[in-house]
mmCIF file of C-alpha atoms in Angstrom:
data_model
loop_
_atom_site.group_PDB
_atom_site.id
_atom_site.type_symbol
_atom_site.label_atom_id
_atom_site.label_comp_id
_atom_site.label_asym_id
_atom_site.label_seq_id
_atom_site.Cartn_x
_atom_site.Cartn_y
_atom_site.Cartn_z
ATOM 1 C CA MET X 1 0.000 0.000 0.000
ATOM 2 C CA ILE X 2 1.325 3.442 -0.878
ATOM 3 C CA ARG X 3 0.041 6.786 0.220
ATOM 4 C CA VAL X 4 1.607 10.153 -0.390
ATOM 5 C CA VAL X 5 1.593 13.453 1.471
ATOM 6 C CA ASN X 6 2.641 16.538 -0.489
ATOM 7 C CA ASN X 7 4.142 19.499 1.327
ATOM 8 C CA THR X 8 5.501 22.745 -0.068
ATOM 9 C CA GLU X 9 9.104 21.594 -0.372
ATOM 10 C CA SER X 10 8.905 17.839 0.146
ATOM 11 C CA THR X 11 6.836 14.745 -0.540
ATOM 12 C CA ASP X 12 6.251 11.961 1.986
ATOM 13 C CA ILE X 13 5.714 8.490 0.532
ATOM 14 C CA TYR X 14 4.559 5.697 2.837
ATOM 15 C CA VAL X 15 5.458 2.182 1.691
ATOM 16 C CA VAL X 16 4.089 -0.863 3.535
ATOM 17 C CA GLY X 17 3.149 -4.433 2.674
ATOM 18 C CA ASP X 18 4.895 -6.698 0.161
ATOM 19 C CA ILE X 19 7.029 -5.384 -2.716
ATOM 20 C CA VAL X 20 5.338 -6.851 -5.803
ATOM 21 C CA ASP X 21 5.953 -6.871 -9.551
ATOM 22 C CA ASP X 22 3.512 -4.751 -11.583
ATOM 23 C CA ARG X 23 2.120 -7.757 -13.445
ATOM 24 C CA TRP X 24 0.357 -8.856 -10.228
ATOM 25 C CA LYS X 25 -1.367 -5.528 -9.775
ATOM 26 C CA GLY X 26 -5.131 -5.916 -9.535
ATOM 27 C CA TRP X 27 -5.092 -9.562 -8.439
ATOM 28 C CA THR X 28 -5.231 -8.895 -4.713
ATOM 29 C CA TRP X 29 -8.226 -10.054 -2.697
ATOM 30 C CA GLY X 30 -9.764 -7.252 -0.640
ATOM 31 C CA GLU X 31 -7.737 -4.160 0.187
ATOM 32 C CA ASP X 32 -4.463 -4.015 -1.714
ATOM 33 C CA LEU X 33 -1.645 -3.467 0.788
ATOM 34 C CA ASP X 34 1.179 -4.176 -1.661
ATOM 35 C CA THR X 35 3.746 -1.817 -3.207
ATOM 36 C CA TYR X 36 4.316 -1.657 -6.977
ATOM 37 C CA PRO X 37 7.103 0.046 -8.982
ATOM 38 C CA SER X 38 4.596 1.808 -11.252
ATOM 39 C CA ASP X 39 3.007 3.534 -8.252
ATOM 40 C CA ILE X 40 6.375 4.752 -6.996
ATOM 41 C CA ARG X 41 7.247 6.008 -10.474
ATOM 42 C CA SER X 42 4.060 8.051 -10.643
ATOM 43 C CA LEU X 43 4.609 9.521 -7.193
ATOM 44 C CA LEU X 44 8.203 10.467 -7.955
ATOM 45 C CA ASP X 45 7.133 12.078 -11.232
ATOM 46 C CA SER X 46 4.657 14.228 -9.326
ATOM 47 C CA ALA X 47 7.392 15.068 -6.798
ATOM 48 C CA ASN X 48 9.685 16.481 -9.492
ATOM 49 C CA GLY X 49 12.215 18.782 -7.861
ATOM 50 C CA LYS X 50 10.970 18.093 -4.336
ATOM 51 C CA ASN X 51 12.794 16.331 -1.539
ATOM 52 C CA VAL X 52 11.262 12.909 -0.813
ATOM 53 C CA ASN X 53 10.880 11.071 2.493
ATOM 54 C CA VAL X 54 10.194 7.364 2.019
ATOM 55 C CA TYR X 55 8.639 5.779 5.121
ATOM 56 C CA ILE X 56 9.197 2.013 5.009
ATOM 57 C CA ASN X 57 7.552 -0.778 6.988
ATOM 58 C CA SER X 58 7.855 -3.856 4.787
ATOM 59 C CA GLY X 59 9.237 -7.376 4.969
ATOM 60 C CA GLY X 60 10.243 -7.219 1.302
ATOM 61 C CA GLY X 61 9.122 -9.247 -1.677
ATOM 62 C CA ASP X 62 10.094 -9.322 -5.345
ATOM 63 C CA LEU X 63 13.796 -8.487 -5.750
ATOM 64 C CA PHE X 64 13.492 -6.971 -9.224
ATOM 65 C CA ALA X 65 10.613 -4.758 -8.124
ATOM 66 C CA GLY X 66 12.724 -3.614 -5.182
ATOM 67 C CA ILE X 67 15.728 -2.914 -7.422
ATOM 68 C CA ALA X 68 13.532 -0.955 -9.842
ATOM 69 C CA ILE X 69 12.182 1.239 -7.034
ATOM 70 C CA SER X 70 15.672 1.671 -5.580
ATOM 71 C CA ASN X 71 16.990 2.866 -8.953
ATOM 72 C CA MET X 72 14.073 5.293 -9.329
ATOM 73 C CA LEU X 73 14.985 6.840 -5.999
ATOM 74 C CA LYS X 74 18.643 7.078 -7.023
ATOM 75 C CA ARG X 75 17.615 8.980 -10.157
ATOM 76 C CA HIS X 76 15.295 11.409 -8.369
ATOM 77 C CA ASN X 77 16.359 15.007 -8.940
ATOM 78 C CA ALA X 78 16.202 16.066 -5.297
ATOM 79 C CA SER X 79 17.168 14.686 -1.901
ATOM 80 C CA THR X 80 15.723 11.321 -0.845
ATOM 81 C CA LYS X 81 15.571 9.968 2.694
ATOM 82 C CA ALA X 82 14.461 6.511 3.822
ATOM 83 C CA ILE X 83 12.804 6.415 7.234
ATOM 84 C CA VAL X 84 12.353 2.884 8.577
ATOM 85 C CA ASP X 85 9.098 2.880 10.523
ATOM 86 C CA GLY X 86 9.550 -0.669 11.796
ATOM 87 C CA LEU X 87 11.156 -3.035 9.294
ATOM 88 C CA ALA X 88 13.037 -2.749 6.020
ATOM 89 C CA GLY X 89 13.569 -6.386 5.120
ATOM 90 C CA SER X 90 14.845 -8.107 1.997
ATOM 91 C CA SER X 91 13.968 -6.048 -1.101
ATOM 92 C CA ALA X 92 12.591 -3.291 1.130
ATOM 93 C CA SER X 93 16.147 -2.837 2.434
ATOM 94 C CA ILE X 94 17.277 -2.416 -1.183
ATOM 95 C CA ILE X 95 14.741 0.397 -1.509
ATOM 96 C CA ALA X 96 16.091 2.037 1.643
ATOM 97 C CA PHE X 97 19.653 1.875 0.336
ATOM 98 C CA GLY X 98 18.537 3.568 -2.878
ATOM 99 C CA CYS X 99 17.907 6.764 -0.902
ATOM 100 C CA ASP X 100 20.546 9.386 -0.177
ATOM 101 C CA SER X 101 20.238 8.792 3.576
ATOM 102 C CA ILE X 102 18.615 6.290 5.931
ATOM 103 C CA GLU X 103 17.049 6.974 9.333
ATOM 104 C CA ILE X 104 16.130 4.046 11.547
ATOM 105 C CA PRO X 105 14.971 3.817 15.166
ATOM 106 C CA GLU X 106 17.332 1.911 17.438
ATOM 107 C CA ASN X 107 14.797 -0.899 17.939
ATOM 108 C CA ALA X 108 13.563 -1.108 14.333
ATOM 109 C CA TYR X 109 15.014 -3.704 11.970
ATOM 110 C CA LEU X 110 17.016 -3.962 8.779
ATOM 111 C CA MET X 111 17.166 -7.482 7.328
ATOM 112 C CA ILE X 112 19.426 -8.722 4.526
ATOM 113 C CA HIS X 113 19.524 -12.217 3.022
ATOM 114 C CA LYS X 114 20.355 -14.256 -0.058
ATOM 115 C CA PRO X 115 18.087 -13.988 -3.125
ATOM 116 C CA SER X 116 15.910 -17.022 -3.791
ATOM 117 C CA CYS X 117 13.509 -18.225 -6.462
ATOM 118 C CA PHE X 118 11.489 -21.143 -7.781
ATOM 119 C CA CYS X 119 12.996 -23.245 -10.553
ATOM 120 C CA VAL X 120 11.615 -26.034 -12.709
ATOM 121 C CA GLY X 121 13.658 -28.031 -15.198
ATOM 122 C CA ASP X 122 16.662 -30.309 -15.556
ATOM 123 C CA ALA X 123 20.115 -30.096 -13.981
ATOM 124 C CA GLU X 124 21.323 -27.533 -16.509
ATOM 125 C CA ASP X 125 18.367 -25.281 -15.749
ATOM 126 C CA PHE X 126 19.162 -25.428 -12.040
ATOM 127 C CA LYS X 127 22.846 -24.681 -12.679
ATOM 128 C CA LYS X 128 21.930 -21.623 -14.738
ATOM 129 C CA MET X 129 19.555 -20.446 -12.047
ATOM 130 C CA ALA X 130 22.225 -20.891 -9.380
ATOM 131 C CA ASP X 131 24.621 -18.786 -11.458
ATOM 132 C CA ALA X 132 21.935 -16.138 -11.922
ATOM 133 C CA LEU X 133 21.281 -16.004 -8.179
ATOM 134 C CA ASP X 134 25.004 -15.579 -7.506
ATOM 135 C CA THR X 135 25.058 -12.666 -9.954
ATOM 136 C CA LEU X 136 22.039 -11.108 -8.260
ATOM 137 C CA GLN X 137 23.751 -11.420 -4.896
ATOM 138 C CA GLU X 138 26.763 -9.538 -6.275
ATOM 139 C CA GLY X 139 24.443 -6.702 -7.238
ATOM 140 C CA ILE X 140 22.776 -6.739 -3.818
ATOM 141 C CA LEU X 141 26.174 -6.671 -2.114
ATOM 142 C CA ASN X 142 27.263 -3.696 -4.229
ATOM 143 C CA THR X 143 24.121 -1.829 -3.191
ATOM 144 C CA TYR X 144 24.790 -2.383 0.519
ATOM 145 C CA MET X 145 28.464 -1.458 0.148
ATOM 146 C CA THR X 146 27.528 2.015 -1.107
ATOM 147 C CA LYS X 147 26.690 2.854 2.506
ATOM 148 C CA ALA X 148 29.140 0.597 4.327
ATOM 149 C CA ASN X 149 31.151 2.211 7.118
ATOM 150 C CA GLU X 150 34.866 2.669 6.696
ATOM 151 C CA GLY X 151 36.655 -0.578 7.494
ATOM 152 C CA ILE X 152 33.663 -2.805 6.719
ATOM 153 C CA GLU X 153 34.859 -5.149 3.983
ATOM 154 C CA ALA X 154 32.612 -6.650 1.303
ATOM 155 C CA ASN X 155 33.236 -10.195 2.570
ATOM 156 C CA ILE X 156 31.786 -9.238 5.976
ATOM 157 C CA VAL X 157 28.571 -7.921 4.441
ATOM 158 C CA ASN X 158 28.394 -10.904 2.088
ATOM 159 C CA GLU X 159 28.520 -13.290 5.032
ATOM 160 C CA MET X 160 25.700 -11.325 6.644
ATOM 161 C CA ILE X 161 23.692 -11.781 3.452
ATOM 162 C CA ASN X 162 24.415 -15.525 3.458
ATOM 163 C CA ALA X 163 23.274 -15.864 7.061
ATOM 164 C CA GLU X 164 19.948 -13.957 6.805
ATOM 165 C CA THR X 165 20.948 -11.223 9.218
ATOM 166 C CA TRP X 166 18.480 -9.143 11.236
ATOM 167 C CA LEU X 167 19.995 -5.891 12.445
ATOM 168 C CA THR X 168 18.369 -3.522 14.885
ATOM 169 C CA GLY X 169 18.895 0.120 14.017
ATOM 170 C CA LYS X 170 21.501 0.325 16.762
ATOM 171 C CA LYS X 171 23.395 -2.663 15.338
ATOM 172 C CA ALA X 172 23.011 -1.520 11.725
ATOM 173 C CA LYS X 173 24.860 1.672 12.600
ATOM 174 C CA GLU X 174 27.951 -0.418 13.322
ATOM 175 C CA TYR X 175 28.073 -1.573 9.700
ATOM 176 C CA PHE X 176 26.323 1.055 7.593
ATOM 177 C CA LYS X 177 25.988 4.809 7.305
ATOM 178 C CA VAL X 178 22.580 5.170 8.904
ATOM 179 C CA ASP X 179 21.195 7.712 11.336
ATOM 180 C CA THR X 180 19.560 6.200 14.411
ATOM 181 C CA VAL X 181 16.876 7.798 16.553
ATOM 182 C CA LYS X 182 15.524 6.824 19.967
ATOM 183 C CA LYS X 183 11.966 5.768 19.262
ATOM 184 C CA ASP X 184 9.881 2.751 20.234
ATOM 185 C CA VAL X 185 8.338 1.089 17.201
ATOM 186 C CA VAL X 186 5.705 -1.626 16.859
ATOM 187 C CA ILE X 187 5.821 -3.896 13.820
ATOM 188 C CA ASP X 188 2.354 -5.007 12.712
ATOM 189 C CA ASN X 189 0.752 -6.942 9.876
ATOM 190 C CA LYS X 190 1.308 -4.088 7.428
ATOM 191 C CA VAL X 191 4.805 -5.433 6.771
ATOM 192 C CA GLY X 192 3.191 -7.984 4.430
ATOM 193 C CA ASN X 193 3.358 -11.758 4.150
ATOM 194 C CA TYR X 194 6.835 -12.292 2.698
ATOM 195 C CA ILE X 195 8.210 -11.991 6.208
ATOM 196 C CA LEU X 196 6.619 -15.358 7.030
ATOM 197 C CA ASN X 197 9.075 -17.071 4.637
ATOM 198 C CA TYR X 198 12.132 -16.138 6.693
ATOM 199 C CA THR X 199 13.800 -18.507 9.123
ATOM 200 C CA LYS X 200 15.287 -16.179 11.747
ATOM 201 C CA ILE X 201 12.465 -13.774 12.552
ATOM 202 C CA PRO X 202 13.208 -12.116 15.921
ATOM 203 C CA ASP X 203 10.794 -13.008 18.707
ATOM 204 C CA SER X 204 9.782 -9.370 19.144
ATOM 205 C CA ILE X 205 8.534 -9.266 15.551
ATOM 206 C CA LYS X 206 6.764 -12.622 15.851
ATOM 207 C CA LYS X 207 4.914 -11.438 18.929
ATOM 208 C CA SER X 208 3.943 -8.147 17.296
ATOM 209 C CA ILE X 209 2.434 -9.973 14.337
ATOM 210 C CA GLU X 210 0.758 -12.702 16.397
ATOM 211 C CA ASN X 211 -0.820 -10.129 18.712
ATOM 212 C CA ASN X 212 -2.328 -8.191 15.814
ATOM 213 C CA ASN X 213 -5.837 -9.472 15.123
ATOM 214 C CA ASP X 214 -5.959 -7.881 11.675
ATOM 215 C CA ILE X 215 -3.180 -9.973 10.093
ATOM 216 C CA GLU X 216 -4.038 -10.911 6.512
ATOM 217 C CA ASP X 217 -5.214 -14.458 5.969
ATOM 218 C CA ILE X 218 -2.473 -16.456 4.220
ATOM 219 C CA GLU X 219 -5.121 -18.596 2.522
ATOM 220 C CA LEU X 220 -6.173 -15.563 0.485
ATOM 221 C CA LYS X 221 -2.619 -15.234 -0.787
ATOM 222 C CA ASN X 222 -2.642 -18.893 -1.721
ATOM 223 C CA LYS X 223 -5.864 -18.356 -3.675
ATOM 224 C CA GLU X 224 -4.200 -15.557 -5.622
ATOM 225 C CA ILE X 225 -1.323 -17.883 -6.508
ATOM 226 C CA ASP X 226 -3.700 -20.671 -7.538
ATOM 227 C CA ILE X 227 -5.592 -18.308 -9.844
ATOM 228 C CA ALA X 228 -2.371 -16.988 -11.381
ATOM 229 C CA LEU X 229 -1.134 -20.532 -12.059
ATOM 230 C CA TYR X 230 -4.494 -21.516 -13.543
ATOM 231 C CA LEU X 231 -4.396 -18.562 -15.938
#
């Protein structure tokens, strides 16, 4: 879900939910809480010449959609600032790193991990896909290294990617050029459903999601996938 607030000299864009490729737009059951590159493009076009604040609370999603949005932010003709409201995970972290600066509360989270995908075919198909994923990880690593602190080597960040690393804002500051603020955040269901695919979700996030009675029903997501496969 994206909403925008226009001020005289700046534009505030709020990004929550899953990061999704444009081809899935319109297939959501009920209220659409997802983020699409085409929506960000339109908002940035309308913010021509204005500084942009991008408020992020998302567990991530489609890598290519995240890269596309990140590159749009890099090309914007004014200052861009990512403000992590609760979580910038996976491709949502790529979006954050596409901004000129990143602000994150000390108890909010930044999560980085290896790219993954589905693959069908023979051994050669799987080998090609493995090579493609390695190439994608190189690109992801390069993105993170643009804001790495002095003395933080690429191999250190790459190992963090391999391990699915969850960094609080306070911890992220040790590795990356981020600005931390003292603020208590609560992570709710608006981060989307991709977060449920991760293996090392911190207990504080699990409890926040479990305690929220409005969490989206995963069965609805499965129905969307079934329809897409049928078509």
